[in-house]
Coordinates of C-alpha atoms in Angstrom, one line a residue:
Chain Y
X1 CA -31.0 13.7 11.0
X2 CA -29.1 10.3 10.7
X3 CA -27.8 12.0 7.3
X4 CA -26.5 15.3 8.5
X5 CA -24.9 14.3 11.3
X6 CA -23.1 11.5 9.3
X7 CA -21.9 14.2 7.2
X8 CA -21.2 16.7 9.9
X9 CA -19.0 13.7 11.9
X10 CA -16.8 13.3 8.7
X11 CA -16.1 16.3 8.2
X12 CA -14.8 16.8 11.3
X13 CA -13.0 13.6 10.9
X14 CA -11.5 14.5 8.0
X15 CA -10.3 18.1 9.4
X16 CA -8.9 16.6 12.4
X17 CA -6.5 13.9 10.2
X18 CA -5.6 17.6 8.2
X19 CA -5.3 18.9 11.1
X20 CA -3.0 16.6 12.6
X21 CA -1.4 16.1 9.9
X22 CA -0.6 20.3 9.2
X23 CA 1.2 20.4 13.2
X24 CA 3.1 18.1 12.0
X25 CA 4.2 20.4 8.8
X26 CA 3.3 17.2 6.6
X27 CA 1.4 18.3 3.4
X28 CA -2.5 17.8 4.5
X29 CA -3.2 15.0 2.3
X30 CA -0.1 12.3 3.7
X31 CA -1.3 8.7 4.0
X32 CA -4.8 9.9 2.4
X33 CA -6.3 6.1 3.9
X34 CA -6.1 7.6 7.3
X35 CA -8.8 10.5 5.6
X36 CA -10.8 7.7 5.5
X37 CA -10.4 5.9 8.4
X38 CA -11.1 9.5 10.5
X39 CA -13.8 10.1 8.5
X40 CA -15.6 6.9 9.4
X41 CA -14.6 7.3 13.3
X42 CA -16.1 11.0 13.0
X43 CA -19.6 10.1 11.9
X44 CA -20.0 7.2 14.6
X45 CA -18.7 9.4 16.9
X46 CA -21.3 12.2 16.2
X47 CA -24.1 9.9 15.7
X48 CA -23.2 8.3 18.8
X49 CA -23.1 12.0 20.5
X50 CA -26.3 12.5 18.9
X51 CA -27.7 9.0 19.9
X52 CA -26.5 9.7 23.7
X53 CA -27.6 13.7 23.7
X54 CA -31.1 12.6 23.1
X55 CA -31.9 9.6 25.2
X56 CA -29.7 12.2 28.0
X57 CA -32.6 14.3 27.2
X58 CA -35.5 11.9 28.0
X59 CA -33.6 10.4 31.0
X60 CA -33.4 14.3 32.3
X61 CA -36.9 14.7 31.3
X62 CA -38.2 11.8 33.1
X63 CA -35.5 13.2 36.3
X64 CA -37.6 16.6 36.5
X65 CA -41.0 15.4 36.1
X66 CA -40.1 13.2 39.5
X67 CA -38.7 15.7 41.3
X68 CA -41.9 18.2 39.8
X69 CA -44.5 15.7 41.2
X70 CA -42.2 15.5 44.1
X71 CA -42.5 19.2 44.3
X72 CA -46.0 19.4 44.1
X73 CA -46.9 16.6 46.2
X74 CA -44.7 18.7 49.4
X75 CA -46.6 21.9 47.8
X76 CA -50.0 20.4 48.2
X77 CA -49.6 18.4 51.1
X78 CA -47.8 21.5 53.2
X79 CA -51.4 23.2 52.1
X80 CA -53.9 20.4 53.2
X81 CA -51.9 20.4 56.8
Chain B
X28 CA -4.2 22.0 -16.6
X29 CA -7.3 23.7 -15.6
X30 CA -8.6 23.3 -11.5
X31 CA -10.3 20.2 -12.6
X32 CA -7.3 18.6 -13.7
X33 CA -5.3 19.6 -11.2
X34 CA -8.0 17.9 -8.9
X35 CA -8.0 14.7 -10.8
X36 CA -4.6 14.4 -10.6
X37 CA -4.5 14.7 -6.8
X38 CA -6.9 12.5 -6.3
X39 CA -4.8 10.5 -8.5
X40 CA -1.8 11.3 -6.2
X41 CA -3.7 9.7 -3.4
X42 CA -5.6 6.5 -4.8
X43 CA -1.7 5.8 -5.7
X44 CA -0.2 6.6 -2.9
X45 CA -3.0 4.3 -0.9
X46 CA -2.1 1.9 -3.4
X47 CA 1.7 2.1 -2.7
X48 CA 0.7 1.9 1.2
X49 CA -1.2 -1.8 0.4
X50 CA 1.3 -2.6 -1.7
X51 CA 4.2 -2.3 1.3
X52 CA 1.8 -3.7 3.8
X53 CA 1.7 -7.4 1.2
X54 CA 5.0 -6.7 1.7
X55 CA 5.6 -7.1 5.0
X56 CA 3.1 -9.6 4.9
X57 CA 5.0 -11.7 3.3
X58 CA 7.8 -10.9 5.0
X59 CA 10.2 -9.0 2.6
X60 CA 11.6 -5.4 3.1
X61 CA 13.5 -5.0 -0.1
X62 CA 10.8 -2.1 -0.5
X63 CA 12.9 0.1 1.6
X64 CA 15.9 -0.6 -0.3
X65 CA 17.0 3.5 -0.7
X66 CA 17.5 4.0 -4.8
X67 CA 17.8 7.2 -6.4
X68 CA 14.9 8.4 -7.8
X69 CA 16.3 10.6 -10.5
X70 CA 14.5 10.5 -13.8
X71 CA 16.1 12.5 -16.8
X72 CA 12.9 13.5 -17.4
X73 CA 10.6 14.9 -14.9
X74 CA 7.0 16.8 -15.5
X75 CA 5.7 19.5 -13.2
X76 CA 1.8 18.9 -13.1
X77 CA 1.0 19.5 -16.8
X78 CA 4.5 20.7 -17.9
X79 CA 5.6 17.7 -19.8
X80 CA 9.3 17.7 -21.5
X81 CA 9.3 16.7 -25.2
X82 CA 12.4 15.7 -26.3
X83 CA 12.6 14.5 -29.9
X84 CA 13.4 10.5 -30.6
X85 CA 17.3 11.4 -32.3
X86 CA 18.0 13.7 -29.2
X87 CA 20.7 12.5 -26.9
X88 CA 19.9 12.9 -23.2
X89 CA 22.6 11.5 -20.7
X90 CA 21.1 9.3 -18.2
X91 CA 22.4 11.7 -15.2
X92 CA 20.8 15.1 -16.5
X93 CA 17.2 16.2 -15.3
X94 CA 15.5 18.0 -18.0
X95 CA 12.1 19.1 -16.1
X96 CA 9.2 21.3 -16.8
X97 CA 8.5 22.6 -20.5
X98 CA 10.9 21.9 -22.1
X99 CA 11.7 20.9 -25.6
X100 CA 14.3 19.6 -27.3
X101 CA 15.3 19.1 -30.9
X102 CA 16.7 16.5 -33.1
X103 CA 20.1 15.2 -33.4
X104 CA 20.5 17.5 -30.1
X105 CA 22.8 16.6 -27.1
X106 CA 22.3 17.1 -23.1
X107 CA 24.9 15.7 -22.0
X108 CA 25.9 14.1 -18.2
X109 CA 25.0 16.2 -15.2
X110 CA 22.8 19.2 -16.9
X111 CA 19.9 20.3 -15.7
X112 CA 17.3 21.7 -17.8
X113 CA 14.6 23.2 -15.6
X114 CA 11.7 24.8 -17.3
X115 CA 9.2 25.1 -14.6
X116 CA 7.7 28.8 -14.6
X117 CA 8.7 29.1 -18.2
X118 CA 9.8 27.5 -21.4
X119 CA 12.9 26.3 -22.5
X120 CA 13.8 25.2 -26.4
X121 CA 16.8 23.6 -27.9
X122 CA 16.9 23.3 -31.1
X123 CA 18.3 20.6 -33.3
X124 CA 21.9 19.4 -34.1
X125 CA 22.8 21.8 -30.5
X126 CA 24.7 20.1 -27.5
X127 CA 24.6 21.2 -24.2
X128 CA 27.5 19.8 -22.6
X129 CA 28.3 18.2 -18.9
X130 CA 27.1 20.2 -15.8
X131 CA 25.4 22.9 -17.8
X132 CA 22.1 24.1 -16.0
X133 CA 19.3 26.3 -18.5
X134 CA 17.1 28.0 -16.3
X135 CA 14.1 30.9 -17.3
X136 CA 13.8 34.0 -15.3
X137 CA 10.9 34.6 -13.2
X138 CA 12.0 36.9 -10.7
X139 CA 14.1 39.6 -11.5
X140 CA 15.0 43.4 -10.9
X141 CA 12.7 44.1 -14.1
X142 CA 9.9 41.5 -13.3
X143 CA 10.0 40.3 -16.6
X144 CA 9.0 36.5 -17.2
X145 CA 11.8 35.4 -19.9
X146 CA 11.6 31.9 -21.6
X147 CA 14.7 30.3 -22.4
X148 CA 15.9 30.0 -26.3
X149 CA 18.8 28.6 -27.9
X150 CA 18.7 27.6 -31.7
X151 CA 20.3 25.2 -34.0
X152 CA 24.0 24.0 -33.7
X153 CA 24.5 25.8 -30.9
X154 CA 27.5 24.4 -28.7
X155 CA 27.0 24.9 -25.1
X156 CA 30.6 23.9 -23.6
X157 CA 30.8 22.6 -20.2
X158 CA 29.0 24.0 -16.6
X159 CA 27.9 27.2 -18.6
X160 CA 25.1 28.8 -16.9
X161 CA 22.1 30.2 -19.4
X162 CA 19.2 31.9 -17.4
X163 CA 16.5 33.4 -19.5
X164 CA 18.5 34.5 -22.1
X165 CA 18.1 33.5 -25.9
X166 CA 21.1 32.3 -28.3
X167 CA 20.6 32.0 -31.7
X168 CA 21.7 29.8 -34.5
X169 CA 25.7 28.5 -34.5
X170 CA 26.2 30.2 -32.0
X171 CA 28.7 29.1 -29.1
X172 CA 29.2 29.8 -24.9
X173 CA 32.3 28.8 -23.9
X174 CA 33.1 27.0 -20.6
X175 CA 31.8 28.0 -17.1
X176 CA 30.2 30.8 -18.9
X177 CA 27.1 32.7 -17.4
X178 CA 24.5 34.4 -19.9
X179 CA 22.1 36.6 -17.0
X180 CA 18.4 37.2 -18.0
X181 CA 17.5 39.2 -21.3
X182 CA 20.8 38.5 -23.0
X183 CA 20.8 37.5 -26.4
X184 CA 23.6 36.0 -28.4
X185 CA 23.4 36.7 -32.0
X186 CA 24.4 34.0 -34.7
X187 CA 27.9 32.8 -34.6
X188 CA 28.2 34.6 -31.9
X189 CA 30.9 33.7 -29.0
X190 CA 30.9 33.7 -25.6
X191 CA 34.7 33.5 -24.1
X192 CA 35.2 30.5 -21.6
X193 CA 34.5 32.0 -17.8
X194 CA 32.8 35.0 -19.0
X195 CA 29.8 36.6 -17.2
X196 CA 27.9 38.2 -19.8
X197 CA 25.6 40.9 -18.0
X198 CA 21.4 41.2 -18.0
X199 CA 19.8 42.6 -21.3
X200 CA 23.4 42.6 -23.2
X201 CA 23.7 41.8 -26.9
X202 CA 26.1 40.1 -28.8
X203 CA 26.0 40.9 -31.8
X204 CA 27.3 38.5 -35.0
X205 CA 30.9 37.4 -35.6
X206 CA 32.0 38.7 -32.2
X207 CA 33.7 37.3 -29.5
X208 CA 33.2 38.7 -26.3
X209 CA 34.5 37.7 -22.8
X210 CA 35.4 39.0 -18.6
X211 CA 33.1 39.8 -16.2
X212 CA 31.3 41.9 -17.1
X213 CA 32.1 40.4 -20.5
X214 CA 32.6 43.1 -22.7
X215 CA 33.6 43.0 -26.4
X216 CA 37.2 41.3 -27.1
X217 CA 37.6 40.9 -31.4
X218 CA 36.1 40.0 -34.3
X219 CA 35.8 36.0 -35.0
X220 CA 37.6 34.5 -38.0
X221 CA 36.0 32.5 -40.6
X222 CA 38.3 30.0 -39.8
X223 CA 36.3 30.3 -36.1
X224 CA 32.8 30.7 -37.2
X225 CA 33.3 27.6 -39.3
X226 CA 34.4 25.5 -36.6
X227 CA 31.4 25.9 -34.6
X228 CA 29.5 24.1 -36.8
X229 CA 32.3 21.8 -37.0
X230 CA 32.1 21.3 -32.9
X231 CA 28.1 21.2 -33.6
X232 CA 28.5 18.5 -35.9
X233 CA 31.4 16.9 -34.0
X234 CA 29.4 16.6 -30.9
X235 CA 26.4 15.3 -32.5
X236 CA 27.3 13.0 -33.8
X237 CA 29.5 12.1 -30.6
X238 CA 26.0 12.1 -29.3
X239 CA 24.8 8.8 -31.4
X240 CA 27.7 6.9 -30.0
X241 CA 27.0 7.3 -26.3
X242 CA 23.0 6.9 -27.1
X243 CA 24.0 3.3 -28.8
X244 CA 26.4 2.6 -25.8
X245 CA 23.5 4.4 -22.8
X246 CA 21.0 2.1 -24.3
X247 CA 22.8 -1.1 -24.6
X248 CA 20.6 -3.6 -21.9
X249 CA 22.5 -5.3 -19.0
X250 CA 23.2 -8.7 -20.3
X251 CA 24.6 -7.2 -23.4
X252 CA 27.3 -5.3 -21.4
X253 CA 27.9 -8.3 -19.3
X254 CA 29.0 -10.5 -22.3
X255 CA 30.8 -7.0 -23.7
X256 CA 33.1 -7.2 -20.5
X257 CA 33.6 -10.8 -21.6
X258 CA 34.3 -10.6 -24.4
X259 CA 36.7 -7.9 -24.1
X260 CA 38.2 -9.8 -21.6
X261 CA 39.2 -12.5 -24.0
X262 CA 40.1 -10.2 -26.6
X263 CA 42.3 -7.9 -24.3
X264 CA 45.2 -7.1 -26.4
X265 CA 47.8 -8.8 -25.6
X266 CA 51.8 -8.3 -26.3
X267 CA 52.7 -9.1 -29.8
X268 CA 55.7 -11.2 -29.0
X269 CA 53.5 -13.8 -26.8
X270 CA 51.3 -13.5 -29.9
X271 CA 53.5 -14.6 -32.1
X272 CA 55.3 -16.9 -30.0
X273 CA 51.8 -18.4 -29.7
X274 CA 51.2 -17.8 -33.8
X275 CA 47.8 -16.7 -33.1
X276 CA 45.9 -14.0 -35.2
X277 CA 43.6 -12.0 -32.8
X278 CA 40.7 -10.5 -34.6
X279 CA 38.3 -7.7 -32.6
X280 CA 35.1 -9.1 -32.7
X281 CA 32.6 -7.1 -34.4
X282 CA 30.9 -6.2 -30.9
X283 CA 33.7 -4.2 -29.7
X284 CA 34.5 -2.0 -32.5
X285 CA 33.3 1.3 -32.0
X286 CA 31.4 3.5 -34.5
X287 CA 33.6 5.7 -36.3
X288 CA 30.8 8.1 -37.0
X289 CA 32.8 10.5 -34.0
X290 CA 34.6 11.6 -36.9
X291 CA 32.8 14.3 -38.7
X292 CA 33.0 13.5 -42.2
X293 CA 32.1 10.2 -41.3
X294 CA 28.1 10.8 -40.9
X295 CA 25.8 13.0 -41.8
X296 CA 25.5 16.7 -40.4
X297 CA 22.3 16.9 -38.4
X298 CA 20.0 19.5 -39.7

């Protein structure tokens, strides 16, 4: 998991520095350190995504059970009265 | 170069170029900028990926003419100052004891109306005169291309052969032996003498061994044409009268005599 989405984040770093670097009609591979550099930023920004995706998950999880039980407390209680 | 070479040699191109980039950043570190001092970055001889010249260790090359590409050049041969030899999408080779003179530019044919790929030949003693243009065309042996000349793909110029000065010989013409031919469209003028055939050889030789001379002087080192200037200075020739109203006997230093071999019968005929 931690291994794939290292990958996946620098290779998105890497074509967004090739990117960047092709609208600017330089040949893809100028100052090849910055590569690097947006490779590195790529995989802690997807880990990070990945990291914040699943404890948004839990936190939404634990959201909708509360409002479930608050749900079925109003469900129940509406039946006892 | 096969894909793997061209990959190593990219990768290469960036590790160097990172290198270059730490190099500058020391630099400024230390607080010098002399690396953005703007030089020329002309090399006289350049390679395109794999495409390395090979010039041979008697050739002449003037410090101001590119040869690039594959190209090949033979001995006792002469590129003199300004050509440009460009053999990138296919070969070029000069044979031995041949000069190309200033401003001359050898190019091969890659595009043309017939789509034929042409390499470049020209053979031994040929003399090439000045700002002649030679694209894709072969010239054999003792053969010689006059001035501001321009031989157009597929031509082929027979042994001792002439191209007039100025002439613009047309695509896929022959010229055949011991003829001199000239205009644009150059078409055939006369027959060559032997008086005429002989003296290209004569130029060939004459120019080689012109050649040596300005290789010595090219690759004389700085400080040795510092004390040159000196010691010309002091030798400067001065008017016989305040000579010998001084009574002096000026002798030119061995230094700044120049090798006679210019002369043709002075050194030996390059083969």
């Amino acid at each position: 998991m931690v291994l794939s989405a290292t990958a996946i984040g620098a290779l998105l770093g890497l074509g967004t520095q090739m990117y960047s670097n092709a609208l600017r009609k330089l040949p893809y591979m100028r100052h090849p350190w910055e590569h690097v550099i947006g490779m590195g930023l790529g995989s802690i920004f997807v880990n990070q995504l990945v990291k914040w995706d699943a404890q948004l998950q839990v936190d939404l999880d634990k959201m909708l059970d509360k409002a479930k039980a608050a749900n079925e407390r109003r469900y129940f209680d509406e039946d006892d009265n | 170069m096969g894909t793997l070479g061209r990959a190593i040699y990219s990768v290469g191109f960036w590790i160097r170029e990172t290198g270059q980039a730490l190099d500058r950043l020391g630099c400024r570190l230390q607080g010098n900028y002399y690396f953005q001092e703007k030089l020329s970055r002309h090399r006289t001889l350049m390679n395109v990926f794999d495409k390395v010249p090979v010039v041979d260790h008697d050739a002449f090359v003037a410090p101001s003419a590119s040869i690039i590409g594959d190209v090949q050049v033979g001995r006792g041969s002469s590129i003199w100052y300004g050509c440009v030899l460009r053999g990138d999408v296919n070969s070029i080779s000069v044979g031995s004891g041949t000069n190309i003179q200033d401003n001359s530019l050898v190019h091969v044919a890659k595009s043309n109306l017939s789509g034929k790929v042409l390499p470049t030949i020209v053979g031994n003693n040929v003399t090439v005169g000045h700002s002649a243009v030679l694209h894709g065309c072969t010239v054999e042996d003792e053969a010689f291309v006059g001035m501001g000349a321009t031989l157009l793909d597929g031509v082929v110029v027979e042994k001792n052969a002439m191209v007039a000065a100025g002439a613009l010989v047309r695509q896929n013409t022959k010229i055949p032996a011991g003829e001199v031919w000239g205009g644009n469209p150059a078409k055939f003028l006369r027959k060559l003498t032997d008086e005429e055939i002989a003296f290209i050889t004569q130029s060939a030789t004459n120019y080689s061994n012109l050649a040596q001379v300005h290789a010595a002087e090219n690759a004389k080192p700085f400080d040795e044409i510092e004390f040159e200037q000196v010691l010309r200075k002091k030798f400067a020739n001065r008017d016989e009268e305040y000579d010998s109203m001084l009574g002096v006997v000026r002798e030119t230093p061995p230094e700044l005599v120049l090798p006679d071999n210019v002369l043709p019968d002075k050194a030996p005929k390059a083969a």
